[in-house]
Amino acid sequence: MATILQIESSHPLSSVSLAADGNTLLEIRGEEAQNHASQLGPMVQSLLDRAGFSIQSLDAVAISIGPGSYTGLRIGLSLAKGICYGSTIPLIPVSTLACMTACAINQYPMQETLYCPMIDARRMEVYTALFDHTGTLLCEPEAYILDNKPFREQTEQRQACFFGSGSNKAAHLLEDKNSKILTNFIILSSGMNKIALDAYNKGIHEDPAYLEPVYLKEFYHTNGK
């Protein structure tokens, strides 16, 4: 049985879960937005304690690798690296957009529908990609400027659902009959269940020393005057 700790910190509310052979044993979601630094470590410890596991009993750690919050991604990855270094277990990066899509498919299952996750990238940009109803990636992740409907050619003749923090910003472009916005969508770390297990079974993991978050665009910091 493969027991995998899963950490999602790309969004305002963190989420951690424990999965055994792709099935959720327990999941905890943060209660305070944008407070990853103080919440994430205690959440992981509480998760393991409540599930009756220790770090030594884990087979791997899966981390939502981005895109998303610059600070949240760095905090989550640092925690995951520390656990993997200390226990010499594999570190499995999972695309945040793929995790979001898996959650959307679980929450809103629709056959033959395209799934388009959107993360607010500030200004009039979103981080996005396109998946089919099985979670298979159709169009690579990108930072997309909202001057037109995303993936218009692929979604012109097919039903597509749009979800995530960037979907409301794109609402004026998604008014055609084939487009649907999933207003109550929630990203959870358990969205990584099957993705992480598949990677683990195939021996796909990364060296913690060199793994970095996937930002899709550079981070610019402006000091107030």
mmCIF file of C-alpha atoms in Angstrom:
data_model
loop_
_atom_site.group_PDB
_atom_site.id
_atom_site.type_symbol
_atom_site.label_atom_id
_atom_site.label_comp_id
_atom_site.label_asym_id
_atom_site.label_seq_id
_atom_site.Cartn_x
_atom_site.Cartn_y
_atom_site.Cartn_z
ATOM 1 C CA MET A 1 0.000 0.000 0.000
ATOM 2 C CA ALA A 2 1.416 3.384 -1.039
ATOM 3 C CA THR A 3 0.746 6.063 1.571
ATOM 4 C CA ILE A 4 1.256 9.576 0.211
ATOM 5 C CA LEU A 5 1.109 12.901 2.042
ATOM 6 C CA GLN A 6 -0.335 15.590 -0.250
ATOM 7 C CA ILE A 7 0.169 19.335 0.218
ATOM 8 C CA GLU A 8 -1.712 22.091 -1.634
ATOM 9 C CA SER A 9 -0.660 25.673 -0.850
ATOM 10 C CA SER A 10 -1.023 27.459 -4.185
ATOM 11 C CA HIS A 11 -4.350 29.037 -3.184
ATOM 12 C CA PRO A 12 -5.372 31.262 -0.240
ATOM 13 C CA LEU A 13 -6.587 28.292 1.840
ATOM 14 C CA SER A 14 -4.108 25.445 2.277
ATOM 15 C CA SER A 15 -5.143 21.814 2.153
ATOM 16 C CA VAL A 16 -3.315 18.667 3.247
ATOM 17 C CA SER A 17 -4.412 15.074 2.884
ATOM 18 C CA LEU A 18 -3.274 11.515 3.346
ATOM 19 C CA ALA A 19 -4.008 9.000 0.599
ATOM 20 C CA ALA A 20 -3.541 5.236 0.552
ATOM 21 C CA ASP A 21 -3.431 3.659 -2.902
ATOM 22 C CA GLY A 22 -5.209 6.686 -4.352
ATOM 23 C CA ASN A 23 -7.995 6.843 -1.754
ATOM 24 C CA THR A 24 -8.320 9.680 0.751
ATOM 25 C CA LEU A 25 -7.816 8.596 4.344
ATOM 26 C CA LEU A 26 -8.129 12.064 5.860
ATOM 27 C CA GLU A 27 -8.031 15.671 4.674
ATOM 28 C CA ILE A 28 -7.669 18.989 6.512
ATOM 29 C CA ARG A 29 -8.316 22.413 5.009
ATOM 30 C CA GLY A 30 -6.923 25.626 6.461
ATOM 31 C CA GLU A 31 -9.275 27.994 8.238
ATOM 32 C CA GLU A 32 -7.429 31.269 7.669
ATOM 33 C CA ALA A 33 -6.605 32.552 4.186
ATOM 34 C CA GLN A 34 -3.061 33.547 3.206
ATOM 35 C CA ASN A 35 -1.582 32.165 6.421
ATOM 36 C CA HIS A 36 0.407 29.251 5.033
ATOM 37 C CA ALA A 37 3.560 29.929 7.046
ATOM 38 C CA SER A 38 1.947 29.438 10.455
ATOM 39 C CA GLN A 39 -0.742 26.915 9.509
ATOM 40 C CA LEU A 40 0.800 24.407 7.132
ATOM 41 C CA GLY A 41 3.258 22.634 9.451
ATOM 42 C CA PRO A 42 0.728 22.167 12.282
ATOM 43 C CA MET A 43 -1.878 21.010 9.744
ATOM 44 C CA VAL A 44 0.434 18.241 8.522
ATOM 45 C CA GLN A 45 1.246 17.160 12.075
ATOM 46 C CA SER A 46 -2.439 17.160 13.034
ATOM 47 C CA LEU A 47 -3.283 15.167 9.910
ATOM 48 C CA LEU A 48 -0.719 12.475 10.707
ATOM 49 C CA ASP A 49 -1.694 12.323 14.386
ATOM 50 C CA ARG A 50 -5.413 12.007 13.650
ATOM 51 C CA ALA A 51 -4.820 9.356 10.983
ATOM 52 C CA GLY A 52 -2.455 7.390 13.218
ATOM 53 C CA PHE A 53 0.560 7.775 10.933
ATOM 54 C CA SER A 54 4.071 9.134 11.339
ATOM 55 C CA ILE A 55 6.400 10.739 8.825
ATOM 56 C CA GLN A 56 8.444 7.531 8.899
ATOM 57 C CA SER A 57 5.430 5.550 7.674
ATOM 58 C CA LEU A 58 4.991 7.680 4.538
ATOM 59 C CA ASP A 59 6.014 6.370 1.125
ATOM 60 C CA ALA A 60 6.111 9.753 -0.638
ATOM 61 C CA VAL A 61 5.086 13.398 -0.487
ATOM 62 C CA ALA A 62 3.143 15.040 -3.330
ATOM 63 C CA ILE A 63 3.223 18.806 -3.670
ATOM 64 C CA SER A 64 1.048 21.128 -5.740
ATOM 65 C CA ILE A 65 3.886 22.741 -7.688
ATOM 66 C CA GLY A 66 2.128 25.658 -9.365
ATOM 67 C CA PRO A 67 1.210 27.949 -10.876
ATOM 68 C CA GLY A 68 -0.384 29.936 -8.082
ATOM 69 C CA SER A 69 0.549 32.121 -5.128
ATOM 70 C CA TYR A 70 4.293 32.783 -5.156
ATOM 71 C CA THR A 71 4.524 32.809 -1.366
ATOM 72 C CA GLY A 72 2.191 29.860 -0.845
ATOM 73 C CA LEU A 73 4.045 27.699 -3.354
ATOM 74 C CA ARG A 74 7.422 28.416 -1.756
ATOM 75 C CA ILE A 75 6.156 27.646 1.747
ATOM 76 C CA GLY A 76 4.497 24.393 0.704
ATOM 77 C CA LEU A 77 7.500 23.222 -1.284
ATOM 78 C CA SER A 78 9.909 24.057 1.549
ATOM 79 C CA LEU A 79 7.855 21.942 3.948
ATOM 80 C CA ALA A 80 7.649 19.063 1.471
ATOM 81 C CA LYS A 81 11.399 19.205 0.843
ATOM 82 C CA GLY A 82 12.141 19.110 4.563
ATOM 83 C CA ILE A 83 9.990 16.019 5.057
ATOM 84 C CA CYS A 84 11.535 14.237 2.074
ATOM 85 C CA TYR A 85 15.101 15.138 3.053
ATOM 86 C CA GLY A 86 14.572 13.927 6.603
ATOM 87 C CA SER A 87 12.941 10.633 5.686
ATOM 88 C CA THR A 88 14.585 10.001 2.274
ATOM 89 C CA ILE A 89 11.269 9.442 0.495
ATOM 90 C CA PRO A 90 10.295 10.579 -3.028
ATOM 91 C CA LEU A 91 8.998 14.080 -3.706
ATOM 92 C CA ILE A 92 6.307 14.118 -6.399
ATOM 93 C CA PRO A 93 5.392 17.455 -8.040
ATOM 94 C CA VAL A 94 1.819 17.757 -9.317
ATOM 95 C CA SER A 95 0.599 20.539 -11.588
ATOM 96 C CA THR A 96 -1.789 22.781 -9.678
ATOM 97 C CA LEU A 97 -3.943 23.069 -12.806
ATOM 98 C CA ALA A 98 -4.138 19.258 -13.050
ATOM 99 C CA CYS A 99 -5.051 19.050 -9.358
ATOM 100 C CA MET A 100 -7.771 21.661 -9.873
ATOM 101 C CA THR A 101 -9.144 19.726 -12.827
ATOM 102 C CA ALA A 102 -9.262 16.471 -10.886
ATOM 103 C CA CYS A 103 -11.208 18.282 -8.154
ATOM 104 C CA ALA A 104 -13.608 19.777 -10.707
ATOM 105 C CA ILE A 105 -14.194 16.377 -12.315
ATOM 106 C CA ASN A 106 -14.970 14.927 -8.872
ATOM 107 C CA GLN A 107 -17.255 17.815 -7.903
ATOM 108 C CA TYR A 108 -18.901 18.309 -11.319
ATOM 109 C CA PRO A 109 -18.600 15.066 -13.339
ATOM 110 C CA MET A 110 -19.702 15.606 -16.951
ATOM 111 C CA GLN A 111 -19.014 13.251 -19.836
ATOM 112 C CA GLU A 112 -17.477 14.645 -23.035
ATOM 113 C CA THR A 113 -16.967 18.035 -21.384
ATOM 114 C CA LEU A 114 -13.764 20.057 -21.501
ATOM 115 C CA TYR A 115 -12.348 21.409 -18.247
ATOM 116 C CA CYS A 116 -10.510 24.725 -18.112
ATOM 117 C CA PRO A 117 -8.968 25.694 -14.749
ATOM 118 C CA MET A 118 -8.171 29.379 -14.263
ATOM 119 C CA ILE A 119 -6.003 30.996 -11.607
ATOM 120 C CA ASP A 120 -6.011 34.776 -11.265
ATOM 121 C CA ALA A 121 -2.601 36.049 -12.405
ATOM 122 C CA ARG A 122 -3.377 39.728 -11.703
ATOM 123 C CA ARG A 123 -4.257 42.440 -14.179
ATOM 124 C CA MET A 124 -6.108 40.796 -17.088
ATOM 125 C CA GLU A 125 -4.186 37.531 -17.045
ATOM 126 C CA VAL A 126 -4.961 34.026 -15.849
ATOM 127 C CA TYR A 127 -2.934 30.851 -15.558
ATOM 128 C CA THR A 128 -4.834 28.224 -17.478
ATOM 129 C CA ALA A 129 -4.750 24.959 -19.428
ATOM 130 C CA LEU A 130 -7.292 22.668 -21.052
ATOM 131 C CA PHE A 131 -8.185 19.095 -20.067
ATOM 132 C CA ASP A 132 -10.744 16.536 -21.208
ATOM 133 C CA HIS A 133 -13.274 14.851 -18.909
ATOM 134 C CA THR A 134 -10.751 12.149 -17.937
ATOM 135 C CA GLY A 135 -8.187 14.708 -16.771
ATOM 136 C CA THR A 136 -5.962 14.274 -19.829
ATOM 137 C CA LEU A 137 -4.065 17.452 -20.722
ATOM 138 C CA LEU A 138 -5.064 18.832 -24.137
ATOM 139 C CA CYS A 139 -3.414 22.278 -24.122
ATOM 140 C CA GLU A 140 -0.293 23.161 -22.156
ATOM 141 C CA PRO A 141 -0.407 25.555 -19.179
ATOM 142 C CA GLU A 142 0.136 29.211 -19.988
ATOM 143 C CA ALA A 143 -0.278 32.736 -18.676
ATOM 144 C CA TYR A 144 -3.172 33.912 -20.855
ATOM 145 C CA ILE A 145 -4.196 37.525 -21.495
ATOM 146 C CA LEU A 146 -7.984 37.803 -21.411
ATOM 147 C CA ASP A 147 -8.509 39.611 -24.690
ATOM 148 C CA ASN A 148 -10.559 36.700 -26.064
ATOM 149 C CA LYS A 149 -12.158 33.466 -24.902
ATOM 150 C CA PRO A 150 -9.436 30.997 -23.851
ATOM 151 C CA PHE A 151 -9.084 27.978 -26.146
ATOM 152 C CA ARG A 152 -11.849 29.322 -28.375
ATOM 153 C CA GLU A 153 -11.056 26.956 -31.239
ATOM 154 C CA GLN A 154 -11.146 23.839 -29.039
ATOM 155 C CA THR A 155 -14.332 24.861 -27.194
ATOM 156 C CA GLU A 156 -16.318 26.286 -30.108
ATOM 157 C CA GLN A 157 -18.272 23.079 -30.743
ATOM 158 C CA ARG A 158 -17.962 21.388 -27.343
ATOM 159 C CA GLN A 159 -19.262 22.070 -23.872
ATOM 160 C CA ALA A 160 -16.576 23.475 -21.604
ATOM 161 C CA CYS A 161 -16.579 24.395 -17.941
ATOM 162 C CA PHE A 162 -14.367 27.093 -16.463
ATOM 163 C CA PHE A 163 -13.439 27.275 -12.801
ATOM 164 C CA GLY A 164 -11.011 28.713 -10.305
ATOM 165 C CA SER A 165 -10.099 32.182 -9.067
ATOM 166 C CA GLY A 166 -9.679 33.559 -12.586
ATOM 167 C CA SER A 167 -12.991 32.382 -14.024
ATOM 168 C CA ASN A 168 -15.096 35.306 -12.781
ATOM 169 C CA LYS A 169 -12.655 37.736 -14.359
ATOM 170 C CA ALA A 170 -13.222 35.966 -17.674
ATOM 171 C CA ALA A 171 -17.021 35.785 -17.323
ATOM 172 C CA HIS A 172 -17.666 38.410 -20.012
ATOM 173 C CA LEU A 173 -15.875 36.143 -22.505
ATOM 174 C CA LEU A 174 -17.794 33.015 -21.494
ATOM 175 C CA GLU A 175 -21.381 33.939 -22.320
ATOM 176 C CA ASP A 176 -21.885 31.483 -25.202
ATOM 177 C CA LYS A 177 -24.123 28.430 -24.824
ATOM 178 C CA ASN A 178 -21.218 25.967 -24.596
ATOM 179 C CA SER A 179 -19.503 27.678 -21.659
ATOM 180 C CA LYS A 180 -20.297 27.081 -17.998
ATOM 181 C CA ILE A 181 -18.634 28.641 -14.943
ATOM 182 C CA LEU A 182 -18.418 26.378 -11.883
ATOM 183 C CA THR A 183 -19.121 28.974 -9.210
ATOM 184 C CA ASN A 184 -18.774 26.744 -6.128
ATOM 185 C CA PHE A 185 -15.554 25.011 -7.125
ATOM 186 C CA ILE A 186 -13.058 24.212 -4.337
ATOM 187 C CA ILE A 187 -9.478 23.042 -4.802
ATOM 188 C CA LEU A 188 -8.406 20.293 -2.399
ATOM 189 C CA SER A 189 -5.146 18.417 -1.997
ATOM 190 C CA SER A 190 -7.065 15.156 -2.482
ATOM 191 C CA GLY A 191 -7.308 16.145 -6.138
ATOM 192 C CA MET A 192 -3.770 14.773 -6.356
ATOM 193 C CA ASN A 193 -4.801 11.257 -5.265
ATOM 194 C CA LYS A 194 -4.657 9.426 -8.571
ATOM 195 C CA ILE A 195 -2.065 11.691 -10.195
ATOM 196 C CA ALA A 196 0.389 11.219 -7.332
ATOM 197 C CA LEU A 197 -0.222 7.472 -7.115
ATOM 198 C CA ASP A 198 0.348 7.056 -10.849
ATOM 199 C CA ALA A 199 3.627 8.991 -10.623
ATOM 200 C CA TYR A 200 4.704 6.960 -7.589
ATOM 201 C CA ASN A 201 3.983 3.646 -9.318
ATOM 202 C CA LYS A 202 5.958 4.781 -12.374
ATOM 203 C CA GLY A 203 8.878 5.979 -10.261
ATOM 204 C CA ILE A 204 8.389 9.595 -11.342
ATOM 205 C CA HIS A 205 9.716 12.022 -8.748
ATOM 206 C CA GLU A 206 12.138 14.929 -8.453
ATOM 207 C CA ASP A 207 15.314 15.673 -6.527
ATOM 208 C CA PRO A 208 14.295 17.968 -3.639
ATOM 209 C CA ALA A 209 17.583 19.856 -3.994
ATOM 210 C CA TYR A 210 16.678 21.183 -7.426
ATOM 211 C CA LEU A 211 12.878 21.279 -7.552
ATOM 212 C CA GLU A 212 11.397 24.771 -7.877
ATOM 213 C CA PRO A 213 7.790 26.011 -8.094
ATOM 214 C CA VAL A 214 6.227 26.470 -11.526
ATOM 215 C CA TYR A 215 5.333 30.150 -11.759
ATOM 216 C CA LEU A 216 4.686 30.483 -15.545
ATOM 217 C CA LYS A 217 5.760 34.126 -15.348
ATOM 218 C CA GLU A 218 8.280 36.167 -13.407
ATOM 219 C CA PHE A 219 7.492 37.547 -9.976
ATOM 220 C CA TYR A 220 7.640 41.329 -9.745
ATOM 221 C CA HIS A 221 7.701 42.990 -6.345
ATOM 222 C CA THR A 222 6.963 46.688 -6.010
ATOM 223 C CA ASN A 223 7.794 48.607 -2.860
ATOM 224 C CA GLY A 224 5.215 51.152 -1.798
ATOM 225 C CA LYS A 225 6.332 54.765 -1.713
#
